Every structure is written in structure tokens, then in C-alpha cells.
Coordinates of C-alpha atoms and ligand atoms in Angstrom, one line a residue:
M179 CA 210.9 169.9 42.6
R180 CA 208.7 167.0 42.7
K181 CA 209.9 165.2 40.1
R182 CA 214.2 165.9 42.4
K183 CA 211.9 164.9 45.6
R184 CA 210.8 161.4 43.8
S185 CA 214.5 161.4 42.3
I186 CA 215.8 162.0 46.1
A187 CA 213.0 158.8 47.5
M188 CA 214.4 156.8 44.7
F189 CA 218.0 157.2 45.7
M190 CA 217.4 157.0 49.1
T191 CA 215.6 153.7 48.4
C192 CA 218.4 152.5 46.5
I193 CA 220.8 153.3 49.5
M194 CA 218.5 151.1 51.5
L195 CA 218.2 148.1 49.6
A196 CA 222.3 148.2 49.2
S197 CA 222.8 147.9 52.5
L198 CA 220.1 145.6 53.6
L199 CA 221.8 143.0 50.9
F200 CA 224.9 144.1 52.3
V201 CA 223.7 143.0 56.0
N202 CA 222.0 140.0 54.4
A203 CA 225.0 138.8 53.0
H204 CA 226.8 139.3 56.4
L205 CA 224.9 137.3 58.2
A206 CA 224.6 134.8 55.7
K207 CA 228.6 134.1 56.2
A208 CA 228.7 135.2 59.3
A209 CA 225.9 132.3 60.0
T210 CA 227.9 129.7 62.2
T211 CA 226.2 127.1 64.2
Y212 CA 227.9 125.1 66.5
Y213 CA 227.4 121.5 67.6
Y214 CA 228.9 119.3 70.4
V215 CA 229.5 115.7 70.8
S216 CA 230.8 114.1 73.7
V217 CA 230.7 110.4 74.8
S218 CA 228.5 111.0 78.0
G219 CA 226.1 113.1 75.8
N220 CA 222.7 112.0 74.6
D221 CA 221.0 112.7 71.0
S222 CA 217.7 113.5 72.3
N223 CA 219.7 116.9 73.5
D224 CA 220.1 119.9 71.3
G225 CA 223.5 119.6 70.8
L226 CA 224.2 123.1 70.7
S227 CA 226.4 123.2 73.6
K228 CA 229.0 121.1 75.1
D229 CA 226.8 121.0 78.4
K230 CA 223.8 119.7 76.4
P231 CA 225.8 117.8 73.8
F232 CA 225.0 114.6 71.5
K233 CA 226.2 111.4 71.9
T234 CA 227.2 110.4 68.5
L235 CA 228.5 112.0 65.3
T236 CA 225.4 110.5 63.8
K237 CA 223.6 112.6 65.1
A238 CA 225.7 115.6 64.5
L239 CA 225.9 114.9 61.0
T240 CA 222.3 114.8 60.7
K241 CA 222.5 118.8 61.1
A242 CA 225.3 119.3 59.0
S243 CA 225.1 122.0 56.2
A244 CA 227.1 125.5 54.6
G245 CA 228.8 127.1 57.9
T246 CA 227.8 124.0 60.2
T247 CA 230.7 123.3 63.0
I248 CA 230.7 120.2 64.5
F249 CA 232.8 120.1 68.0
V250 CA 234.7 116.2 68.9
M251 CA 235.2 116.0 72.7
N252 CA 237.2 113.3 74.3
G253 CA 236.7 109.8 74.1
T254 CA 236.6 106.8 72.1
Y255 CA 233.5 106.8 69.7
S256 CA 232.5 103.7 67.8
S257 CA 231.0 103.3 64.5
S258 CA 230.0 99.7 62.7
T259 CA 229.1 101.9 59.7
T260 CA 230.4 104.6 57.7
F261 CA 230.0 108.2 57.5
K262 CA 228.6 109.3 54.2
L263 CA 229.5 113.3 54.1
T264 CA 227.3 114.2 51.5
A265 CA 226.5 117.7 52.0
N266 CA 227.8 120.8 50.6
G267 CA 229.3 123.5 52.2
S268 CA 230.6 126.4 50.4
S269 CA 234.1 128.6 49.8
G270 CA 234.4 130.6 53.6
S271 CA 231.3 128.4 54.7
E272 CA 232.5 125.0 54.8
I273 CA 231.0 122.4 57.0
K274 CA 233.5 121.3 59.7
I275 CA 234.1 118.3 61.6
L276 CA 237.0 119.3 64.4
N277 CA 238.1 118.3 67.8
Y278 CA 237.6 120.5 70.6
S279 CA 240.2 123.1 71.5
G280 CA 242.7 120.4 73.7
H281 CA 240.9 117.5 72.9
A282 CA 241.7 114.5 70.9
P283 CA 239.1 112.0 70.0
V284 CA 238.9 108.9 68.5
I285 CA 237.0 107.2 66.2
D286 CA 237.3 103.9 66.1
F287 CA 235.3 101.7 63.3
S288 CA 236.6 98.5 65.3
S289 CA 233.3 97.0 64.4
Q290 CA 233.3 97.5 60.8
P291 CA 233.1 94.2 58.8
Y292 CA 236.4 93.8 56.5
A293 CA 235.0 94.5 52.9
D294 CA 235.7 97.5 50.4
S295 CA 232.3 99.2 51.0
S296 CA 233.5 99.9 55.1
R297 CA 235.4 103.6 54.4
G298 CA 235.1 105.0 57.8
F299 CA 234.8 108.8 56.5
Q300 CA 233.6 109.5 52.5
I301 CA 233.4 112.7 51.1
A302 CA 231.3 112.8 48.4
G303 CA 230.3 116.4 49.3
N304 CA 232.6 119.2 48.6
Y305 CA 234.0 121.8 51.0
W306 CA 234.1 119.8 54.1
I307 CA 237.2 120.5 56.9
I308 CA 238.0 117.5 59.0
A309 CA 241.1 118.1 61.5
G310 CA 242.1 116.8 65.1
L311 CA 241.0 113.4 65.2
T312 CA 242.3 109.8 65.2
I313 CA 240.6 107.5 63.2
K314 CA 241.5 103.7 63.5
N315 CA 240.6 100.3 62.4
A316 CA 237.9 101.0 59.3
G317 CA 237.4 98.1 57.4
D318 CA 238.6 99.5 54.1
N319 CA 240.0 103.1 54.0
G320 CA 239.9 105.5 57.1
I321 CA 238.7 108.2 54.6
H322 CA 238.0 108.2 51.6
I323 CA 237.2 111.5 49.1
S324 CA 235.8 111.8 46.1
G325 CA 234.6 115.1 46.4
N326 CA 236.2 118.9 45.7
N327 CA 237.9 121.0 47.8
N328 CA 238.1 119.9 51.2
R329 CA 240.4 119.4 53.8
V330 CA 241.5 117.1 56.1
Q331 CA 244.3 118.0 58.6
D332 CA 245.9 117.4 62.2
C333 CA 244.5 113.6 62.3
F334 CA 246.1 110.3 62.8
I335 CA 245.3 107.3 60.9
T336 CA 245.9 103.7 61.7
G337 CA 245.3 100.0 61.2
C338 CA 242.8 100.7 58.3
G339 CA 241.9 97.2 56.1
D340 CA 242.7 99.6 53.4
T341 CA 245.0 102.4 52.1
G342 CA 244.3 105.4 55.4
L343 CA 243.6 108.3 53.0
Q344 CA 242.4 108.1 49.4
M345 CA 241.4 110.2 46.8
S346 CA 239.8 109.1 43.9
N347 CA 236.4 109.3 41.7
G348 CA 237.0 112.6 40.3
A349 CA 238.3 114.3 43.6
S350 CA 240.2 117.7 42.4
N351 CA 241.2 120.2 44.9
N352 CA 241.7 118.9 48.0
R353 CA 244.4 119.4 50.5
I354 CA 246.1 117.4 53.4
T355 CA 248.2 118.7 55.7
R356 CA 249.9 117.4 58.8
V357 CA 248.0 114.1 58.8
T358 CA 250.0 110.7 59.2
S359 CA 248.6 107.3 58.2
T360 CA 250.3 104.0 60.1
Y361 CA 250.0 100.7 59.9
N362 CA 247.1 100.1 57.0
Y363 CA 247.1 96.5 56.1
D364 CA 244.6 94.5 53.7
S365 CA 245.2 91.2 55.0
K366 CA 243.3 89.2 53.0
T367 CA 244.8 90.6 50.2
N368 CA 248.1 90.1 51.4
G369 CA 249.2 93.6 52.2
E370 CA 249.3 94.6 48.5
N371 CA 246.9 97.8 48.3
A372 CA 247.1 99.4 51.9
D373 CA 249.1 102.8 51.7
G374 CA 249.2 105.1 53.6
F375 CA 248.3 108.1 51.0
A376 CA 247.0 107.6 47.7
A377 CA 245.6 109.5 44.9
K378 CA 244.8 107.2 42.3
L379 CA 242.1 106.0 39.8
N380 CA 241.4 109.0 38.4
V381 CA 241.7 111.8 40.3
G382 CA 240.5 115.5 39.0
P383 CA 243.4 118.5 39.3
G384 CA 244.8 120.5 42.2
N385 CA 245.1 117.7 45.2
I386 CA 248.2 118.7 48.1
F387 CA 249.5 116.5 50.0
E388 CA 251.7 118.5 52.4
N389 CA 253.6 118.0 55.5
C390 CA 252.1 114.2 55.9
T391 CA 254.1 111.0 56.9
A392 CA 253.5 107.6 55.2
L393 CA 255.2 104.6 57.9
Y394 CA 255.4 100.9 57.8
N395 CA 252.0 100.6 55.5
S396 CA 251.4 97.5 54.2
D397 CA 251.5 99.1 50.3
D398 CA 252.8 102.4 49.5
G399 CA 253.5 105.3 51.6
F400 CA 252.0 107.6 48.6
D401 CA 250.6 106.1 45.7
F402 CA 249.8 107.7 42.4
Y403 CA 248.5 105.1 39.9
Q404 CA 246.8 106.1 37.3
A405 CA 245.8 109.4 39.0
G406 CA 244.9 111.2 35.5
N407 CA 246.1 114.3 37.0
A408 CA 248.8 116.3 38.6
V409 CA 249.3 115.8 42.2
K410 CA 251.9 117.9 43.9
V411 CA 253.1 117.3 48.0
Y412 CA 255.3 119.4 49.6
N413 CA 257.5 118.4 52.9
S414 CA 256.4 114.6 53.5
E415 CA 257.7 111.5 54.0
A416 CA 256.9 107.9 53.4
S417 CA 259.7 105.7 55.3
Y418 CA 259.5 101.8 55.9
N419 CA 256.9 100.7 54.2
G420 CA 256.1 97.4 52.3
V421 CA 255.2 95.2 55.4
S422 CA 254.1 92.0 54.4
D423 CA 253.7 91.3 50.4
G424 CA 253.3 94.8 49.3
N425 CA 254.8 96.7 46.8
G426 CA 257.1 98.7 49.5
Q427 CA 257.4 101.8 47.1
G428 CA 257.4 105.5 49.2
F429 CA 256.1 107.3 46.6
K430 CA 254.9 106.0 43.9
V431 CA 254.5 108.4 41.2
G432 CA 252.9 107.1 38.4
G433 CA 250.6 103.6 37.0
N434 CA 248.8 102.0 34.3
Y435 CA 250.5 104.9 31.6
T436 CA 248.6 108.1 32.2
A437 CA 250.8 111.0 31.9
D438 CA 250.8 113.0 35.0
N439 CA 253.1 115.6 35.9
H440 CA 253.5 115.3 39.3
Y441 CA 255.5 117.7 41.5
L442 CA 257.1 116.6 44.5
E443 CA 259.2 119.2 47.0
N444 CA 261.3 118.6 50.3
C445 CA 260.2 115.0 50.0
K446 CA 261.7 112.1 52.1
A447 CA 262.0 108.2 52.0
I448 CA 263.4 106.2 53.9
G449 CA 264.1 102.4 54.4
N450 CA 261.6 101.4 52.0
R451 CA 261.7 97.7 51.2
S452 CA 261.5 98.9 47.5
R453 CA 261.8 102.2 46.0
G454 CA 261.9 105.5 47.6
F455 CA 260.6 106.9 44.7
D456 CA 259.3 105.2 42.0
L457 CA 257.9 106.5 38.0
N458 CA 256.4 102.7 38.1
N459 CA 255.4 103.9 34.3
N460 CA 254.1 107.4 34.5
T461 CA 254.5 108.8 31.1
G462 CA 254.5 112.3 32.4
A463 CA 257.3 115.0 33.5
I464 CA 258.2 114.4 37.0
T465 CA 260.1 117.3 39.2
L466 CA 261.6 116.7 42.2
V467 CA 262.9 119.2 44.7
K468 CA 265.6 119.1 47.6
C469 CA 264.0 115.4 47.8
T470 CA 266.1 112.7 49.0
G471 CA 266.2 109.0 49.8
T472 CA 268.0 107.2 52.0
S473 CA 268.5 103.4 52.6
N474 CA 265.8 101.7 50.4
N475 CA 266.7 99.1 48.3
V476 CA 266.6 101.6 44.8
N477 CA 266.2 105.7 46.0
F478 CA 265.3 106.8 43.3
N479 CA 264.1 104.5 39.9
F480 CA 263.4 106.6 36.8
P481 CA 263.6 104.0 34.0
K482 CA 261.7 106.0 31.5
A483 CA 261.7 109.2 29.8
P484 CA 258.4 110.8 29.8
S485 CA 256.5 111.1 26.6
S486 CA 257.1 114.5 25.9
G487 CA 259.6 116.8 27.9
K488 CA 262.1 115.9 30.6
H489 CA 261.7 114.9 34.3
K490 CA 263.4 117.1 36.3
F491 CA 265.5 116.7 39.6
T492 CA 267.0 119.5 41.6
D493 CA 269.1 119.4 44.9
C494 CA 267.9 115.4 45.6
I495 CA 270.4 113.1 47.1
S496 CA 270.7 109.8 47.7
S497 CA 272.2 108.3 50.2
N498 CA 272.8 104.4 51.2
G499 CA 270.6 102.6 49.0
K500 CA 270.8 98.9 48.2
N501 CA 271.6 99.4 44.3
K502 CA 272.2 101.9 42.2
D503 CA 269.6 104.7 41.0
V504 CA 268.1 104.4 37.2
I505 CA 267.5 108.1 35.6
V506 CA 266.8 108.0 32.6
G507 CA 265.4 111.5 30.0
A508 CA 266.0 113.8 33.1
T509 CA 267.4 117.5 33.7
V510 CA 269.7 117.0 36.8
V511 CA 270.5 119.6 38.8
N512 CA 273.3 119.6 41.8
C513 CA 271.5 116.5 42.8
S514 CA 274.3 113.1 44.1
F515 CA 272.9 110.2 42.9
K516 CA 274.0 106.4 43.2
Q517 CA 275.3 105.6 39.2
Ligands
CA827 CA1 240.0 97.4 49.8
CA828 CA1 250.3 96.8 45.4
CA829 CA1 249.9 100.4 46.5

């Protein structure tokens, strides 16, 4: 009888422990802390409500840890320094910098010196989400990502002294959604480097661009020079790039002979100074599905077969190219190229 009582007691204890663990896990996941930033705020406020907001993003970022959400309210926030995002969120407890609902804040880095170190946001950490911001006039990249599992969405990036949004140095599994990057221009190097978007100079796997637009950048629209891993691009546009002395490719899908099997679907390139879609010495196999090139100098330029396999073009259309398309070593299904 006593034995039975003891085993019932042990059973009940186990149930209680299990339910406590469940509650704690649940609380940990729900423990989001909200901070507010307003141009009319004050950094000596607690920042915990929109009536007592911080004045600067710099102050709010000192509070950033997994599960923190920072709401940025209307106004222009000037910063002469880089926001270095080194903390880590986690899956389901990301660290978020978001526009407050219905607000359209602008982060202006005009006061930064023009220099390679003058990035606007430098995301070295993991699991950040940046959404709803206009980011302009950084001395180098508007956003540079070297971390993993970050998301940038619904942002407008313009007027930066190098590529608007760049991933490199091992950045992996980042997702860029509905971002426009335009009028970026590296004046001191005659526009040779500033792309709209880049995943170049050694990225990790799993990076995705979707519904992004690169317009009027001095160098290329999208640049995957020496990526080192495959990048996927969906529903995106690269048009009128190649201002000043830049290369002027819409989608530059390679560089320096790395073999990166990039995938582009439903992308369009219009009016770029050089090529709409350019292999640029990638030795991997490129897949293009439903991509259109219009009014570029050359719409599609793929002059070499991959080192193994074939490129694959499906439902792609070339129109009004100034010169002939170049397609070598490819399986072509239902496309119209200028030959
Ligand atoms: Ca630079
Ligand atoms: Ca260039
Ligand atoms: Ca470039």
C-alpha cells in the first residue's frame, strides 16, 4: 500500500515538473520586450511605451537581445556611426527593428565619412529582422550582412557609397524580401563597385532574394561575384544599372571562376548598360526560369558551358537587345533568344 502511495506521489511530481517545464518554455517563447524610438523621445526614458520612447536607435540597441522588438516611429534619424548588430536572436525569438505600424521612419547616414568601414547597418549577428525602414546615404553599404538567418524586408535603400545591401564573409540563410535598392554610387571609384544587391566574396548557403528591385545603381543590379555558394532569386527586377563607369549588368551571376549553381525565377532585366543576365566566369550551372531581358546591350550572355552538367533556361524571353544573346552549354526549353 505504502509502495503504491509512493509511486503515485512520484507520478504526480513528474507531472508537475513536466507542466512547469512546459510553462517555462512557453513563457520563454512569449517573453517579447517592446521598445519604442521617436525623434521627440528621450534616451533617459525607459523606452517601454510609445509615450516614453527613446530618442535614438543607438540607445534602443543597447537593450537588444533574443525576443526584443524595437519600434521606430516617424521622422528622420541621423547617424554618423554604424549600427553594429552583433547580438543573436534565435528561431522564433528574433531581434526585430520595425517601423511602428503606419509609420515610415528614415535612417540617414549622410554624416558618415565616405569609407569602406562606414556601413549603415552591419549585421554580424543571427536572427535579426529589419523591416519598414528607409536607409540612405551610408558611406559604404546601407546594410552589410555577414551573419546567418537574418531577414530584411519592406525597406528602401538609396544613395549609399557602395552596394545598397551586401552579403559576404560567410553570410548564410538570409532572406531579403520586397527591398528596393537604388541610386547607390561609389563616386571615388567612378561607380565601379556600388550594386543594388550583392551576395559576393564568399557567402554561405541558403541566401534568397524575393520581390526585390535594383534600379539606377552605378555598377550592377544584383552581383554574385565569387559567391562560393548558390543564391536563389525570385520575382525580382534589375533595370537601368550601370550609371557612370560601373559594369552595368542587371544580374551578374558569377565571378572569379567559382562554381555556384544559382537559380533565378521570374526575374526581369531592362535597359541595363551592358548585359541583362551575365554568367561572368561562373563555372557552375545556372538555372533561369521565366526570366525576361529587354533592351539591354545584350540580354543574355552565357558564353561558357559549366564545368559539369548544363545551364538550363526555361520559358525565358529576350526582346529588343542591341546585340545577340550568347547561349553555350545549355538545355533550352521554350525560350526565345536573339541569335
Ligand atoms: Ca566600399
Ligand atoms: Ca564593377
Ligand atoms: Ca558589381
